[in-house]
mmCIF file of C-alpha atoms in Angstrom:
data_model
loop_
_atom_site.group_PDB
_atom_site.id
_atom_site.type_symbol
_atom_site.label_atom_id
_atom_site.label_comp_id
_atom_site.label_asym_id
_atom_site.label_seq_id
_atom_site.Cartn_x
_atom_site.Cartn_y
_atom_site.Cartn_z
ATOM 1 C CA UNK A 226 0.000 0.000 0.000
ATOM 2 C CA UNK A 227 1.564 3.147 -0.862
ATOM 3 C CA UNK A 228 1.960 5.081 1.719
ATOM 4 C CA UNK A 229 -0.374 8.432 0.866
ATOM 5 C CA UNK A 230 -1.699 8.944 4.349
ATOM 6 C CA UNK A 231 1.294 9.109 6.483
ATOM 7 C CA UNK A 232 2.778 5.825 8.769
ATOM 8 C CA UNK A 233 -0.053 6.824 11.713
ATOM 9 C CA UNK A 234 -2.580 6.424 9.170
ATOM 10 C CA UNK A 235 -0.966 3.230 7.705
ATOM 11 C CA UNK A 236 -0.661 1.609 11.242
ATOM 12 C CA UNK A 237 -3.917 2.469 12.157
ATOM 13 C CA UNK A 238 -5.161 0.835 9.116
ATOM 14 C CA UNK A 239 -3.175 -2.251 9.706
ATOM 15 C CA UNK A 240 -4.069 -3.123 13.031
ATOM 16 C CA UNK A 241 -7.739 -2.916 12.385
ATOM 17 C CA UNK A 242 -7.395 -5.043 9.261
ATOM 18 C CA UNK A 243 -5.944 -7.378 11.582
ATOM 19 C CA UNK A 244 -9.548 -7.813 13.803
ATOM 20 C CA UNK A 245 -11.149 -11.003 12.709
ATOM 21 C CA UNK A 246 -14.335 -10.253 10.185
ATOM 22 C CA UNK A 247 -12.291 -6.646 9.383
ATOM 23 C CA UNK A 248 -10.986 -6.193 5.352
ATOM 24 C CA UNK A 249 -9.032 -3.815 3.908
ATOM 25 C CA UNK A 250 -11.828 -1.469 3.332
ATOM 26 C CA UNK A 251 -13.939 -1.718 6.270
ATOM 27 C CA UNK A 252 -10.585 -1.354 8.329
ATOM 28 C CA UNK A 253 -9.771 1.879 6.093
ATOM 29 C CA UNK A 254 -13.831 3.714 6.856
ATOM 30 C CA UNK A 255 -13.190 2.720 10.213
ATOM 31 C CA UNK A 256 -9.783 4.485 10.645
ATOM 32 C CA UNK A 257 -11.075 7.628 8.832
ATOM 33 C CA UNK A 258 -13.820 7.580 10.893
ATOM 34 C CA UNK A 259 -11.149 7.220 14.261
ATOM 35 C CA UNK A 260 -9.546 10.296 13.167
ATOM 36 C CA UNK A 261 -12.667 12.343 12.587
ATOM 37 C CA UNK A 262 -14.440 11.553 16.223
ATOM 38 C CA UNK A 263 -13.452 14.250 18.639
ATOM 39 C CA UNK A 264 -10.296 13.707 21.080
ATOM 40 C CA UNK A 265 -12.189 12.315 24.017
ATOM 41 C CA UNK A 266 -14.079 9.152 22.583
ATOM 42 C CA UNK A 267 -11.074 8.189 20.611
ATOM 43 C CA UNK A 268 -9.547 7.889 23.967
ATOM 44 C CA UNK A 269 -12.572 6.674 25.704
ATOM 45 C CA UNK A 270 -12.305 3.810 23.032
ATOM 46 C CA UNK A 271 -8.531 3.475 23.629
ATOM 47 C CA UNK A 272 -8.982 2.861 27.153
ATOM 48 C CA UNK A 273 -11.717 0.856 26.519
ATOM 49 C CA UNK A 274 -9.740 -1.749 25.070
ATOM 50 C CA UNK A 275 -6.842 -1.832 27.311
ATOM 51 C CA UNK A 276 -9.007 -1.633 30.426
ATOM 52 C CA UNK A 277 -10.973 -4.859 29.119
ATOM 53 C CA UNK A 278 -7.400 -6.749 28.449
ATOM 54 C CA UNK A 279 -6.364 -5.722 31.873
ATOM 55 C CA UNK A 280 -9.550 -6.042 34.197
ATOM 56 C CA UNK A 281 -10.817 -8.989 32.520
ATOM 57 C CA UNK A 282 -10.439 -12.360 33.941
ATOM 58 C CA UNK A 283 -12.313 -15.948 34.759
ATOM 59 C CA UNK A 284 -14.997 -16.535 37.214
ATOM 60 C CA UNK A 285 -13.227 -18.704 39.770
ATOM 61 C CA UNK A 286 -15.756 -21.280 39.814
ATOM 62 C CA UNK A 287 -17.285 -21.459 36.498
ATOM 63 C CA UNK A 288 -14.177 -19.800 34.147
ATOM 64 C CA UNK A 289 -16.980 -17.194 32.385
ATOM 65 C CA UNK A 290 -15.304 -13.959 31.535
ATOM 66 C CA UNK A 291 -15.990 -11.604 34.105
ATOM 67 C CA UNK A 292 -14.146 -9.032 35.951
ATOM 68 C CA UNK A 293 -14.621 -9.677 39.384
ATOM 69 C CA UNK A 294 -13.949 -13.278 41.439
ATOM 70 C CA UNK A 295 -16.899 -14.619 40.454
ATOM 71 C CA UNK A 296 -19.506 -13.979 37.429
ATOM 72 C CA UNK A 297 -23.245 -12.530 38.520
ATOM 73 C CA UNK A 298 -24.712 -16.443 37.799
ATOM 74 C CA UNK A 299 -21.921 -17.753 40.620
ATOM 75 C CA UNK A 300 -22.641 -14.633 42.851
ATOM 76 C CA UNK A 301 -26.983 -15.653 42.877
ATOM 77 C CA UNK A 302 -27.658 -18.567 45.843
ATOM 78 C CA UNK A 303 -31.477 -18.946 43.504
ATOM 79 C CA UNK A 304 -28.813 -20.732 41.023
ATOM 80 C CA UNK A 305 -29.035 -24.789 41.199
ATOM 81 C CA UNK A 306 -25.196 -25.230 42.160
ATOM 82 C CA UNK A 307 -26.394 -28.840 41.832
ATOM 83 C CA UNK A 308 -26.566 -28.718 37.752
ATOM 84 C CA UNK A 309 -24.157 -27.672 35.550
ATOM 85 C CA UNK A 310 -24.340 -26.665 31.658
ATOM 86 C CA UNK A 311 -20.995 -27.070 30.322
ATOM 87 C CA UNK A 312 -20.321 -24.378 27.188
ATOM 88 C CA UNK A 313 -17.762 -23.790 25.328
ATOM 89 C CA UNK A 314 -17.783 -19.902 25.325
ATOM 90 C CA UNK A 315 -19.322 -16.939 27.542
ATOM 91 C CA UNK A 316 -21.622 -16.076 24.548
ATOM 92 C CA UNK A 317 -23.134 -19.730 24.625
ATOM 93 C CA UNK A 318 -23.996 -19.184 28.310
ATOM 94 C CA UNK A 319 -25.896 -15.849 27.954
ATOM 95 C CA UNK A 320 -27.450 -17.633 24.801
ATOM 96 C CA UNK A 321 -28.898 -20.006 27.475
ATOM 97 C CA UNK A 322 -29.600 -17.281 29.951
ATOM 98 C CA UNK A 323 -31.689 -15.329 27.016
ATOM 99 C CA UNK A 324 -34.573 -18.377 27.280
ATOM 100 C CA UNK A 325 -34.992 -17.600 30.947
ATOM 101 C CA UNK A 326 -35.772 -21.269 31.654
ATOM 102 C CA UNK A 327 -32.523 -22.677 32.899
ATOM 103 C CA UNK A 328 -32.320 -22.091 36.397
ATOM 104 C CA UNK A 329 -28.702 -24.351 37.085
ATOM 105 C CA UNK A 330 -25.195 -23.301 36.633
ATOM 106 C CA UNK A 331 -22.705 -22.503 34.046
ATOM 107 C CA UNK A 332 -19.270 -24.288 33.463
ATOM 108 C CA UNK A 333 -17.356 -22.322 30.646
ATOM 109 C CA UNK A 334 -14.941 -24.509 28.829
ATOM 110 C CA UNK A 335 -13.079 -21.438 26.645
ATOM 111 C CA UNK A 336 -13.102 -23.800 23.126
ATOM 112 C CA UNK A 337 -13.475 -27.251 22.164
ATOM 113 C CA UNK A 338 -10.697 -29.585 21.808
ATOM 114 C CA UNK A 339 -9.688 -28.857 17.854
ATOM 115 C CA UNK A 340 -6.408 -30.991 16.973
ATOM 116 C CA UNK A 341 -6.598 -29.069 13.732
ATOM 117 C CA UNK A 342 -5.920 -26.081 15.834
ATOM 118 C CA UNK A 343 -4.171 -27.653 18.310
ATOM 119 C CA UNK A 344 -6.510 -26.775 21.034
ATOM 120 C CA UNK A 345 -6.146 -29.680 23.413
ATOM 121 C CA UNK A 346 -8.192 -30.746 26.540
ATOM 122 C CA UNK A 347 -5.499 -29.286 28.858
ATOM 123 C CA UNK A 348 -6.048 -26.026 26.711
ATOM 124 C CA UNK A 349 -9.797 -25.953 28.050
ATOM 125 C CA UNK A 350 -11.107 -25.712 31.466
ATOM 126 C CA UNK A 351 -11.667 -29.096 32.262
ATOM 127 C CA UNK A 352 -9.548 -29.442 35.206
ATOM 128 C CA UNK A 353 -11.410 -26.476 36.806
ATOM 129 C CA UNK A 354 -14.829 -29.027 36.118
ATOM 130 C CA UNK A 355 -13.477 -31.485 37.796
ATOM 131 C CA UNK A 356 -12.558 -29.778 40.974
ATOM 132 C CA UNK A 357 -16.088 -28.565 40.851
ATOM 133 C CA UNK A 358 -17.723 -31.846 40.766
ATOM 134 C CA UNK A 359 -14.864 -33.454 43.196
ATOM 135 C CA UNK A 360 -15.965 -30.706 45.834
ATOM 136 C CA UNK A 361 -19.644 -32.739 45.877
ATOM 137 C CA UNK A 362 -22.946 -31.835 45.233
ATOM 138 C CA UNK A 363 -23.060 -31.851 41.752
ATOM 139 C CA UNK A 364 -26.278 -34.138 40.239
ATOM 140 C CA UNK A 365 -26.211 -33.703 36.779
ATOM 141 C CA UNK A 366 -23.708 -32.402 33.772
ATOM 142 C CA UNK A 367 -25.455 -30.702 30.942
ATOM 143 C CA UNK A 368 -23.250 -30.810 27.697
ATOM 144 C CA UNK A 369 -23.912 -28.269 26.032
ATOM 145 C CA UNK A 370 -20.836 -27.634 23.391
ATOM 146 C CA UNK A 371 -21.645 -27.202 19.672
ATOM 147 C CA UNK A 372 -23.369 -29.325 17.345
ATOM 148 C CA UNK A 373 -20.574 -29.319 15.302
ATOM 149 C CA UNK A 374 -17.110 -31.981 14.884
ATOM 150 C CA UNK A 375 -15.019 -30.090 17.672
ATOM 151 C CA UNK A 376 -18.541 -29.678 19.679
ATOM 152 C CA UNK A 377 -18.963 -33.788 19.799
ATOM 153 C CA UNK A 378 -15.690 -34.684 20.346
ATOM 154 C CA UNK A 379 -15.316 -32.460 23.014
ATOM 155 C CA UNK A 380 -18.761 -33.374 24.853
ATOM 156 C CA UNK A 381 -17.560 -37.345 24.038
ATOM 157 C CA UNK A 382 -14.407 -36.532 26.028
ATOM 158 C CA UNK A 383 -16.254 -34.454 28.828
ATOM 159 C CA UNK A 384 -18.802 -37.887 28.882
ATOM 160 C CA UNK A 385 -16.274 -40.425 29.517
ATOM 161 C CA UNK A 386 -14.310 -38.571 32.142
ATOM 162 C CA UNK A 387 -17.254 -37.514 34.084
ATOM 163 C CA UNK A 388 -19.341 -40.870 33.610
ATOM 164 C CA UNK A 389 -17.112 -42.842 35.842
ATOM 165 C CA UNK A 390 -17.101 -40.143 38.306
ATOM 166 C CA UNK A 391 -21.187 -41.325 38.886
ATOM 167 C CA UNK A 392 -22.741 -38.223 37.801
ATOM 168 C CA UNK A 393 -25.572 -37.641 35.548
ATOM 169 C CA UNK A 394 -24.115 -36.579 32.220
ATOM 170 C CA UNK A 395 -26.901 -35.494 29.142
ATOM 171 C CA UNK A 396 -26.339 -33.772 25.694
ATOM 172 C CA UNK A 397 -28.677 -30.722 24.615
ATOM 173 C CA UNK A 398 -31.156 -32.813 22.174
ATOM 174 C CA UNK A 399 -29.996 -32.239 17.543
ATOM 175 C CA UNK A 400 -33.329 -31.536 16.009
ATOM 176 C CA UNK A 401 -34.988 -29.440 13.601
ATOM 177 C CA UNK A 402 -34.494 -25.606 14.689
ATOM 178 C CA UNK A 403 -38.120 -24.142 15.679
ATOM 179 C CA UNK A 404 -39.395 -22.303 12.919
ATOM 180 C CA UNK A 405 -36.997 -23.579 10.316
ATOM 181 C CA UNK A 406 -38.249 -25.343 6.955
ATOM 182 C CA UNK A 407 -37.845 -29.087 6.730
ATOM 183 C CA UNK A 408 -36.532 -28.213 3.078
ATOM 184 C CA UNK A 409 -33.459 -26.564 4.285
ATOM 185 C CA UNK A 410 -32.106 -28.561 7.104
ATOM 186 C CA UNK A 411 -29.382 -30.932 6.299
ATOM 187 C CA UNK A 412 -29.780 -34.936 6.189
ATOM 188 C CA UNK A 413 -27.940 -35.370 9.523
ATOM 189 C CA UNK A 414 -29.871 -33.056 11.507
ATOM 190 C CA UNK A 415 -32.569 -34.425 10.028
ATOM 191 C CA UNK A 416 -31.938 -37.967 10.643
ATOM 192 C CA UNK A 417 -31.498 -36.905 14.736
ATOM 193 C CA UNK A 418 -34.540 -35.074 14.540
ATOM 194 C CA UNK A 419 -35.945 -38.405 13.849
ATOM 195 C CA UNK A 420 -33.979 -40.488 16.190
ATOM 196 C CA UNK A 421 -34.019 -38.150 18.656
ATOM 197 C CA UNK A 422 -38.781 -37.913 18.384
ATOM 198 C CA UNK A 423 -40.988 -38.085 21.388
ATOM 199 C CA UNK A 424 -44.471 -39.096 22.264
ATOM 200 C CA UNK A 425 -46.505 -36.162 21.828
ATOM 201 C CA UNK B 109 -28.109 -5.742 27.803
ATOM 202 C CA UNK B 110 -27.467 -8.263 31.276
ATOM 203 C CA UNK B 111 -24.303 -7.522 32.656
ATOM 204 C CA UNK B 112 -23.185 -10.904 32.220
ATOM 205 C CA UNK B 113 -19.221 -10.194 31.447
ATOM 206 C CA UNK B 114 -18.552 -7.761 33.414
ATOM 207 C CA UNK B 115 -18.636 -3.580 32.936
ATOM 208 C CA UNK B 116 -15.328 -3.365 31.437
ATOM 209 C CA UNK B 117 -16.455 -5.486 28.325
ATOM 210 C CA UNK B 118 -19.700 -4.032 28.109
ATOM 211 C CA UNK B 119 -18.108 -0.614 28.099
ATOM 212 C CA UNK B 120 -15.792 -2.395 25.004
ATOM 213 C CA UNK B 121 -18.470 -4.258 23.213
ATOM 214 C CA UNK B 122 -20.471 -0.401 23.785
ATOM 215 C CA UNK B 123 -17.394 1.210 22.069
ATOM 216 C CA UNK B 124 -17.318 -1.165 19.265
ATOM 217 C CA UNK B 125 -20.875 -1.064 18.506
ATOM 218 C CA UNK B 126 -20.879 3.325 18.059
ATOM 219 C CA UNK B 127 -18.143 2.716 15.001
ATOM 220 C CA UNK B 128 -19.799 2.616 11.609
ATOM 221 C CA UNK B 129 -20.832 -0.718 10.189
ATOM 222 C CA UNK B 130 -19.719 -2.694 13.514
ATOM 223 C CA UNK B 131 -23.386 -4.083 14.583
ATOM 224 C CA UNK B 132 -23.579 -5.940 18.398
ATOM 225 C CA UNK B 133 -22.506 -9.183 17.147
ATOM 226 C CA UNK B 134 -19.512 -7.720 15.366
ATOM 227 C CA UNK B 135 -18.471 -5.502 18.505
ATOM 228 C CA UNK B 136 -18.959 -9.080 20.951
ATOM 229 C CA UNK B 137 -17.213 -10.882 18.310
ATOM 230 C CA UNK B 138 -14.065 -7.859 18.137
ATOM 231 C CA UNK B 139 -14.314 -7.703 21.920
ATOM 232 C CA UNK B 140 -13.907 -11.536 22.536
ATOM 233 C CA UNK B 141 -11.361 -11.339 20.230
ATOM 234 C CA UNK B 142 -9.412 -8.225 21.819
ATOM 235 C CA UNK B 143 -9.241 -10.210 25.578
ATOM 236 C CA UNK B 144 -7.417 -13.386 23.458
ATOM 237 C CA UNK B 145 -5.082 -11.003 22.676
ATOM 238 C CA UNK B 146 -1.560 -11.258 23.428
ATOM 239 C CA UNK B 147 -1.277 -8.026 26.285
ATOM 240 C CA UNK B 148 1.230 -6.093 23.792
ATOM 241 C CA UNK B 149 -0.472 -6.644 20.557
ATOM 242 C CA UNK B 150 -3.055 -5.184 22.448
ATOM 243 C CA UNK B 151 -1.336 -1.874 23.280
ATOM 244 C CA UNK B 152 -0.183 -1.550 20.042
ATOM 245 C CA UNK B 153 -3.884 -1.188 18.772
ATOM 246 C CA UNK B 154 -4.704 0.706 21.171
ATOM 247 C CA UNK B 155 -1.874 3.143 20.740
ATOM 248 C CA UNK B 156 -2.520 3.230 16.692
ATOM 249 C CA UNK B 157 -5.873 4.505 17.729
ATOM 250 C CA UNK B 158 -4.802 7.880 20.048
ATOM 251 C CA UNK B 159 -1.460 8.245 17.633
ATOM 252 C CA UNK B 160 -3.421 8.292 14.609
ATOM 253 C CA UNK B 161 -5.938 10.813 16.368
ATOM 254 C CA UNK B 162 -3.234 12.692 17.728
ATOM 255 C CA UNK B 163 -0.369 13.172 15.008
ATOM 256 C CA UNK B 164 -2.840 12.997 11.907
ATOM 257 C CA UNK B 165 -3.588 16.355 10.105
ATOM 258 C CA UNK B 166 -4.107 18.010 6.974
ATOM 259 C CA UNK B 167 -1.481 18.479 4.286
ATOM 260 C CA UNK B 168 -1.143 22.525 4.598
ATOM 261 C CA UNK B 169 -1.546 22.912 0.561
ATOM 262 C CA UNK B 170 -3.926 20.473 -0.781
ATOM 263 C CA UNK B 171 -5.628 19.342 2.749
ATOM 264 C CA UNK B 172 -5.330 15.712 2.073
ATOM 265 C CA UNK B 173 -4.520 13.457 5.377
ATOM 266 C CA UNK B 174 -1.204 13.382 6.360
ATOM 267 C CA UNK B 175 1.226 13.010 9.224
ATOM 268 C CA UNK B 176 3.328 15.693 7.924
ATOM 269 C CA UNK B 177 3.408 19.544 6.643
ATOM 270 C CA UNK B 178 2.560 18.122 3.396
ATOM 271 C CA UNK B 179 1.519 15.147 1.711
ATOM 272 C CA UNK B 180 4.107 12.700 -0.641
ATOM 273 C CA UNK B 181 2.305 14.339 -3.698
ATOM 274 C CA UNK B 182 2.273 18.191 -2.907
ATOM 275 C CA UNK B 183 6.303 16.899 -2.067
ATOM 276 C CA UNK B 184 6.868 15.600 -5.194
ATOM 277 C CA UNK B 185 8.669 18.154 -7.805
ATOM 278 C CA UNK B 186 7.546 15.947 -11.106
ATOM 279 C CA UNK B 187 3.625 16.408 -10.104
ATOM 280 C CA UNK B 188 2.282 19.572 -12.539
ATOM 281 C CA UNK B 189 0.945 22.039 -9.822
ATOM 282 C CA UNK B 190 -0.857 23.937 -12.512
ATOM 283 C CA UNK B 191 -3.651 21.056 -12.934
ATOM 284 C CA UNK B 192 -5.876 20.568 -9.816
ATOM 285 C CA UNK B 193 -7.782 18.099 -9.469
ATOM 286 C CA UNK B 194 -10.727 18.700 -6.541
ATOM 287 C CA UNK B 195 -11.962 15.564 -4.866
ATOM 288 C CA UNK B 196 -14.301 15.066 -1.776
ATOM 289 C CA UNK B 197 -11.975 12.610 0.440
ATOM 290 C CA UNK B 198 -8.404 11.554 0.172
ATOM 291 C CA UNK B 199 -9.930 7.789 -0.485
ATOM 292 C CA UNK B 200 -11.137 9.438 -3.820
ATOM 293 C CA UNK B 201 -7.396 10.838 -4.279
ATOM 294 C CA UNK B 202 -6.152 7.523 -4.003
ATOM 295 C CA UNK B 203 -8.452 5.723 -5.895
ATOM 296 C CA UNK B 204 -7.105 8.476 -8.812
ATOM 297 C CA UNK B 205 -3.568 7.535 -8.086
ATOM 298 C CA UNK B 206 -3.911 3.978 -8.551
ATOM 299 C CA UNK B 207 -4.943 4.979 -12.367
ATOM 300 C CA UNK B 208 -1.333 6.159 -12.735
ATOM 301 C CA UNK B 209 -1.909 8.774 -15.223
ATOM 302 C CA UNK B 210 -3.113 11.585 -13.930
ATOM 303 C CA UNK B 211 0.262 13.755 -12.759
ATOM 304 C CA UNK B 212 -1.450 16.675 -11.546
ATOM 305 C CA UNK B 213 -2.311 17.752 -7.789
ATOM 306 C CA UNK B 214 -5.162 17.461 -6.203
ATOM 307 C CA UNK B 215 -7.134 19.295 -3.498
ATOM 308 C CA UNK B 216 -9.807 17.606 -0.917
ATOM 309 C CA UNK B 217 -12.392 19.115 0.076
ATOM 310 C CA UNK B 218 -12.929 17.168 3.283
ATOM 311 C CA UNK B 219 -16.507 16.768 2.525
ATOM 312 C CA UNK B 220 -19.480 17.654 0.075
ATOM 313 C CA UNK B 221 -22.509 20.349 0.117
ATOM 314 C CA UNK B 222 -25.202 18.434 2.491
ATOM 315 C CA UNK B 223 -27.892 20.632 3.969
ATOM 316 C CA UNK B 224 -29.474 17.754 4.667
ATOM 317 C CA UNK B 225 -26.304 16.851 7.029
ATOM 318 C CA UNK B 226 -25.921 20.448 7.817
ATOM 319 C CA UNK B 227 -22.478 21.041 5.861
ATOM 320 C CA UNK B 228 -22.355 23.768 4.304
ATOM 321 C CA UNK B 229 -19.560 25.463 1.718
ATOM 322 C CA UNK B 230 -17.956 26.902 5.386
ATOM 323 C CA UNK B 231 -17.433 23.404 6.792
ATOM 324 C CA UNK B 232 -15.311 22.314 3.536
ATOM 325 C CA UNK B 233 -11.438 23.545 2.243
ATOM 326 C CA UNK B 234 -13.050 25.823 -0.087
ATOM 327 C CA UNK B 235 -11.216 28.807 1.310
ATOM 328 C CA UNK B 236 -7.949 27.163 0.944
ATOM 329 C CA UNK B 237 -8.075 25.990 -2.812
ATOM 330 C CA UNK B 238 -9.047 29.547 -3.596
ATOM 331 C CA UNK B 239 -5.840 30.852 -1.872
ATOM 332 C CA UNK B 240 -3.903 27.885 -4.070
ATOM 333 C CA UNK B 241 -5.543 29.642 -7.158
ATOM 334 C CA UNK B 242 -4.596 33.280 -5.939
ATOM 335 C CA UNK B 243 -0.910 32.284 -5.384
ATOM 336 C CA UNK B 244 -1.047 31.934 -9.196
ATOM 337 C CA UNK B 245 0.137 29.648 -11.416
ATOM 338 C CA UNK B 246 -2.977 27.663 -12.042
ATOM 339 C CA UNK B 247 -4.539 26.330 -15.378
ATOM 340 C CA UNK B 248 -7.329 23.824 -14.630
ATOM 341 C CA UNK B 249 -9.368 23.099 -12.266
ATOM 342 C CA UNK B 250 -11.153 19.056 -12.321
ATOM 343 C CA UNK B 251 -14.012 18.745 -10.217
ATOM 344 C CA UNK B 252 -14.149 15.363 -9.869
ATOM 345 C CA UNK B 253 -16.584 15.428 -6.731
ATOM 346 C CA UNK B 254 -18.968 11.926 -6.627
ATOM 347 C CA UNK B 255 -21.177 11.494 -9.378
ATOM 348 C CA UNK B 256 -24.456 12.132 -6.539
ATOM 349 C CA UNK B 257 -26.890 15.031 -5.585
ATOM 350 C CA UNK B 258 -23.821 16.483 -3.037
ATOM 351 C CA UNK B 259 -21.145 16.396 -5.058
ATOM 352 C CA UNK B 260 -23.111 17.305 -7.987
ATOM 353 C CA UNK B 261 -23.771 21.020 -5.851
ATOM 354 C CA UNK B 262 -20.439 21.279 -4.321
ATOM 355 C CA UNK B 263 -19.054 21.067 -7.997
ATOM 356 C CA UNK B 264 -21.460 23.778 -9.377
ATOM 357 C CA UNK B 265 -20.921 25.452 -6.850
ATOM 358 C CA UNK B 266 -17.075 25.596 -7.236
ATOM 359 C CA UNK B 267 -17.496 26.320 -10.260
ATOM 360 C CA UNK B 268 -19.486 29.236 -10.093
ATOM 361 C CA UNK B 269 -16.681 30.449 -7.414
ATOM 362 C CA UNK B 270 -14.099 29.646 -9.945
ATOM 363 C CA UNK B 271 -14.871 30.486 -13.554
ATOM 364 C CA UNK B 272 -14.734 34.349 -12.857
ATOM 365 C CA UNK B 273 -11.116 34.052 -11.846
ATOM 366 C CA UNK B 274 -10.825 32.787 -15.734
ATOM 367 C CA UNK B 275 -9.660 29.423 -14.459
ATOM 368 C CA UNK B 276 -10.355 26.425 -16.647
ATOM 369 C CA UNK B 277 -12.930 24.639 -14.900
ATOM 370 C CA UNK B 278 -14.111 21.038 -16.134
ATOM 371 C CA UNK B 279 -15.683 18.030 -14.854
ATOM 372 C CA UNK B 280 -15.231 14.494 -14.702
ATOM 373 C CA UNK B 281 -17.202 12.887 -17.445
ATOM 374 C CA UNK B 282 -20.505 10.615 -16.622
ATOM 375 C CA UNK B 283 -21.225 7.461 -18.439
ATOM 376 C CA UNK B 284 -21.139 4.142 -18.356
ATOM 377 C CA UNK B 285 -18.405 1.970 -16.521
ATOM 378 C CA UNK B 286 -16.208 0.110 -18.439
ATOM 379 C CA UNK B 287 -16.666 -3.586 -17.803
ATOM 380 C CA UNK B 288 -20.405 -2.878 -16.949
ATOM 381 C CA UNK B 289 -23.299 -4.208 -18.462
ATOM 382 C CA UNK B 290 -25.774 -1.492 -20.491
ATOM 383 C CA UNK B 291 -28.999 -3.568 -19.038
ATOM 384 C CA UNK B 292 -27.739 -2.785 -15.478
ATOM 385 C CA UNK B 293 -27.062 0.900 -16.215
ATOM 386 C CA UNK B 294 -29.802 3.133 -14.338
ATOM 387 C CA UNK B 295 -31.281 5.272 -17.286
ATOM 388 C CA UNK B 296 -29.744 9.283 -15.883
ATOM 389 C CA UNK B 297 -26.058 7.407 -16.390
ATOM 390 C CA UNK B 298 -27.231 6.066 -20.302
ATOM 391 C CA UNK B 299 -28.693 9.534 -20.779
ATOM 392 C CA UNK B 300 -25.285 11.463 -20.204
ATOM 393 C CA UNK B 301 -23.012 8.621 -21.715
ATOM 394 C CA UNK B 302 -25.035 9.451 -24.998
ATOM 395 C CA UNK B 303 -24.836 13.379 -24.498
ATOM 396 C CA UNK B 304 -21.001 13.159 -23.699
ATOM 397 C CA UNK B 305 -20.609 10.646 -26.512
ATOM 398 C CA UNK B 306 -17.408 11.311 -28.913
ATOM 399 C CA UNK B 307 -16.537 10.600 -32.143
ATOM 400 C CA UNK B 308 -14.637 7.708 -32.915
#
């Protein structure tokens, strides 16, 4: 890139084009737009960034992002401490929250085992599960990873270490999404739709 | 929005979400993506932000962005200083550039007429292209402001300003795009590529 609007510009540029989901051109508006927003909220932005790197850390118990010792779901005694949905990410968790049903706790896993991008099991959180169902109480373990290859083998892996253990271990049902059209759902899901029917 | 992660990345996803084109699931997405950070690649986007903000003004002849007193092209001795072409942004002064065959100079406006947006001839580096054209030494003027209801008004209105001075003034011509398919063509762009048509 020829370098018409001065190194700062250029940087600026670069970094953002770096951001996952952020091209050439998007990163480009978005650094004009940086260096036409008055002094103050480019700073408030700024700090806004390095103040989340800094102050950010995992809930002690169930390894959500957070930035205190333990996330607002850990902090409630209405929570079931008893059941535990194990994610792989914060945003799976408040996807849960959003139904307002699910009245347990969280375990947040940070990934799914991925050899292809050499995320291993002692890259995710599963130690911290253990000690949480080793300290007692714990009835039943919700997986709740993604339906997807790194999803399964992760909740396979999670299943065989906890089943030994005694507890209660399910999987979130595969089915047809509500509202979708048979037409446009894929054969697998399809087939566990089937497998997966109930007595109505 | 539940507080679920904490105010610090609320306060980032927030920050994320006020820059153009970055919707709520693009600022969580940039957000998660900012905590996985390594702590210094961190800093380093956070200081391209304030630096650019901070060191990032306009070049002092043609008002183009720059980190300098003037920009590589008002630098440059080979560019002919006597041919000025008038654009709205220095995005549209690059886009010229990569053409590599116009070797004039340019001058950005920094905007276009919008009463509608409340800018006005005031807001935009009018002043400062008419005290390139005083300083002498000027043959043409190319208003090559967008092809829309703005920069249509901001280049008749130049041009009003500048014809008196006995200054060349032309515009860019309208047609249709090379590579572009008639059908497509809306029918105000296939009415002036048939009144600017040219022999042959």
């Amino acid at each position: 890139m020829t370098n018409y609007y001065g190194s700062k510009m250029v940087s600026l540029i670069d970094e953002f084009a770096r951001l996952p989901g952020i091209g050439l051109k998007s990163a480009q508006r978005l650094a004009f737009h940086i260096i036409a927003m008055p002094k103050e909220r480019v700073e408030q932005l700024s700090n806004a960034i390095v103040e989340a790197k800094e102050h950010i850390g995992y809930c002690k118990k169930c390894c959500t992002i957070t930035d205190g010792d333990l996330c607002p779901i850990c902090k409630d005694d209405t929570r079931d401490t008893s059941l535990i949905m194990v994610v792989e990410d914060s945003r799976d968790m408040v996807a849960y929250e959003r139904t307002q049903e699910f009245k347990g706790t969280y375990h947040i896993l940070q990934g799914a085992i991925s050899p292809m991008m050499g995320v291993g099991p002692s890259d995710l959180k599963i130690k911290e599960l253990l000690t949480r169902i080793q300290a007692g109480n714990v009835k039943e373990i919700i997986v709740a990873t993604n339906p997807n290859i790194e999803g399964e083998a992760t909740a396979m892996y999670i299943s065989k270490l906890i089943k030994p253990l005694g507890i209660k271990t399910t999987r979130i049902a595969h089915g047809v999404p509500v509202g979708g059209d048979l037409e446009y759902v894929d054969e697998i899901t399809l087939l566990r739709a089937l497998q997966g029917r109930q007595v109505i």
